Amino acid sequence: MYVCSCFGITEQQVKQHAENGACTPRRIASACKAGTDCGSCVRRIQALLGRGALPGRETAGQGGPLLTGLDEAA
């Protein structure tokens, strides 16, 4: 099954690169270009490497308003 349609990279190829030491999505990209064009395969590559989805980014203020005082200035 294809993982990266842009470069025609299969699951087996990603697994082979991982066995050869490309143990991160960045190293997979260096080995075969998978994930470097449209990026839609990056999550699948992470899953194949056992990394799962990317963790969510924390927002400034831990959920509070990013900027304060804007309503008062208007």
Short mmCIF file of C-alpha atoms in Angstrom, two decimals:
data_model
loop_
_atom_site.label_atom_id
_atom_site.label_comp_id
_atom_site.label_asym_id
_atom_site.label_seq_id
_atom_site.Cartn_x
_atom_site.Cartn_y
_atom_site.Cartn_z
CA MET A 1 0.00 0.00 0.00
CA TYR A 2 1.29 3.47 -0.87
CA VAL A 3 2.10 5.83 1.98
CA CYS A 4 3.40 8.72 -0.12
CA SER A 5 1.58 9.20 -3.40
CA CYS A 6 3.80 12.12 -4.39
CA PHE A 7 6.92 9.95 -4.59
CA GLY A 8 5.39 6.46 -4.84
CA ILE A 9 6.71 5.26 -1.47
CA THR A 10 5.09 2.17 0.03
CA GLU A 11 4.61 1.07 3.63
CA GLN A 12 7.19 -1.65 3.05
CA GLN A 13 9.75 0.89 1.87
CA VAL A 14 9.15 3.08 4.93
CA LYS A 15 9.52 0.04 7.20
CA GLN A 16 12.73 -0.96 5.40
CA HIS A 17 14.21 2.52 5.82
CA ALA A 18 13.23 2.40 9.52
CA GLU A 19 14.98 -0.96 9.91
CA ASN A 20 18.05 0.61 8.31
CA GLY A 21 18.12 3.38 10.92
CA ALA A 22 15.72 6.06 9.63
CA CYS A 23 13.71 6.09 12.86
CA THR A 24 12.11 9.55 12.60
CA PRO A 25 9.88 11.14 9.94
CA ARG A 26 12.71 13.56 9.12
CA ARG A 27 15.13 10.69 8.51
CA ILE A 28 12.54 8.88 6.39
CA ALA A 29 12.23 12.09 4.35
CA SER A 30 15.99 12.22 3.91
CA ALA A 31 16.09 8.59 2.83
CA CYS A 32 13.27 8.61 0.28
CA LYS A 33 11.61 12.09 0.15
CA ALA A 34 8.34 10.77 1.65
CA GLY A 35 6.59 13.60 3.48
CA THR A 36 8.48 16.41 1.76
CA ASP A 37 5.97 17.46 -0.89
CA CYS A 38 2.32 17.83 0.15
CA GLY A 39 2.82 16.42 3.67
CA SER A 40 -0.37 14.37 3.74
CA CYS A 41 1.57 11.17 4.48
CA VAL A 42 3.47 12.43 7.53
CA ARG A 43 0.93 11.15 10.06
CA ARG A 44 0.92 7.73 8.40
CA ILE A 45 4.73 7.65 8.50
CA GLN A 46 4.61 8.55 12.20
CA ALA A 47 2.15 5.71 12.80
CA LEU A 48 4.39 3.25 10.95
CA LEU A 49 7.28 4.36 13.13
CA GLY A 50 5.15 3.86 16.24
CA ARG A 51 5.02 7.55 17.08
CA GLY A 52 1.27 8.17 16.72
CA ALA A 53 -0.15 11.62 16.06
CA LEU A 54 1.68 14.83 16.81
CA PRO A 55 0.96 16.22 20.26
CA GLY A 56 -1.21 19.34 20.30
CA ARG A 57 0.52 22.64 20.76
CA GLU A 58 -0.11 24.45 23.99
CA THR A 59 -1.65 27.86 23.60
CA ALA A 60 -0.34 30.99 25.27
CA GLY A 61 -1.88 31.56 28.67
CA GLN A 62 -3.01 27.94 28.96
CA GLY A 63 -6.43 28.51 27.44
CA GLY A 64 -6.84 32.10 28.53
CA PRO A 65 -7.12 35.04 26.15
CA LEU A 66 -4.01 35.60 24.07
CA LEU A 67 -4.31 39.38 24.18
CA THR A 68 -6.02 41.34 26.91
CA GLY A 69 -7.44 44.83 26.90
CA LEU A 70 -8.52 44.79 23.25
CA ASP A 71 -12.22 45.16 24.06
CA GLU A 72 -11.51 48.19 26.21
CA ALA A 73 -9.43 49.92 23.52
CA ALA A 74 -12.14 49.64 20.88
#
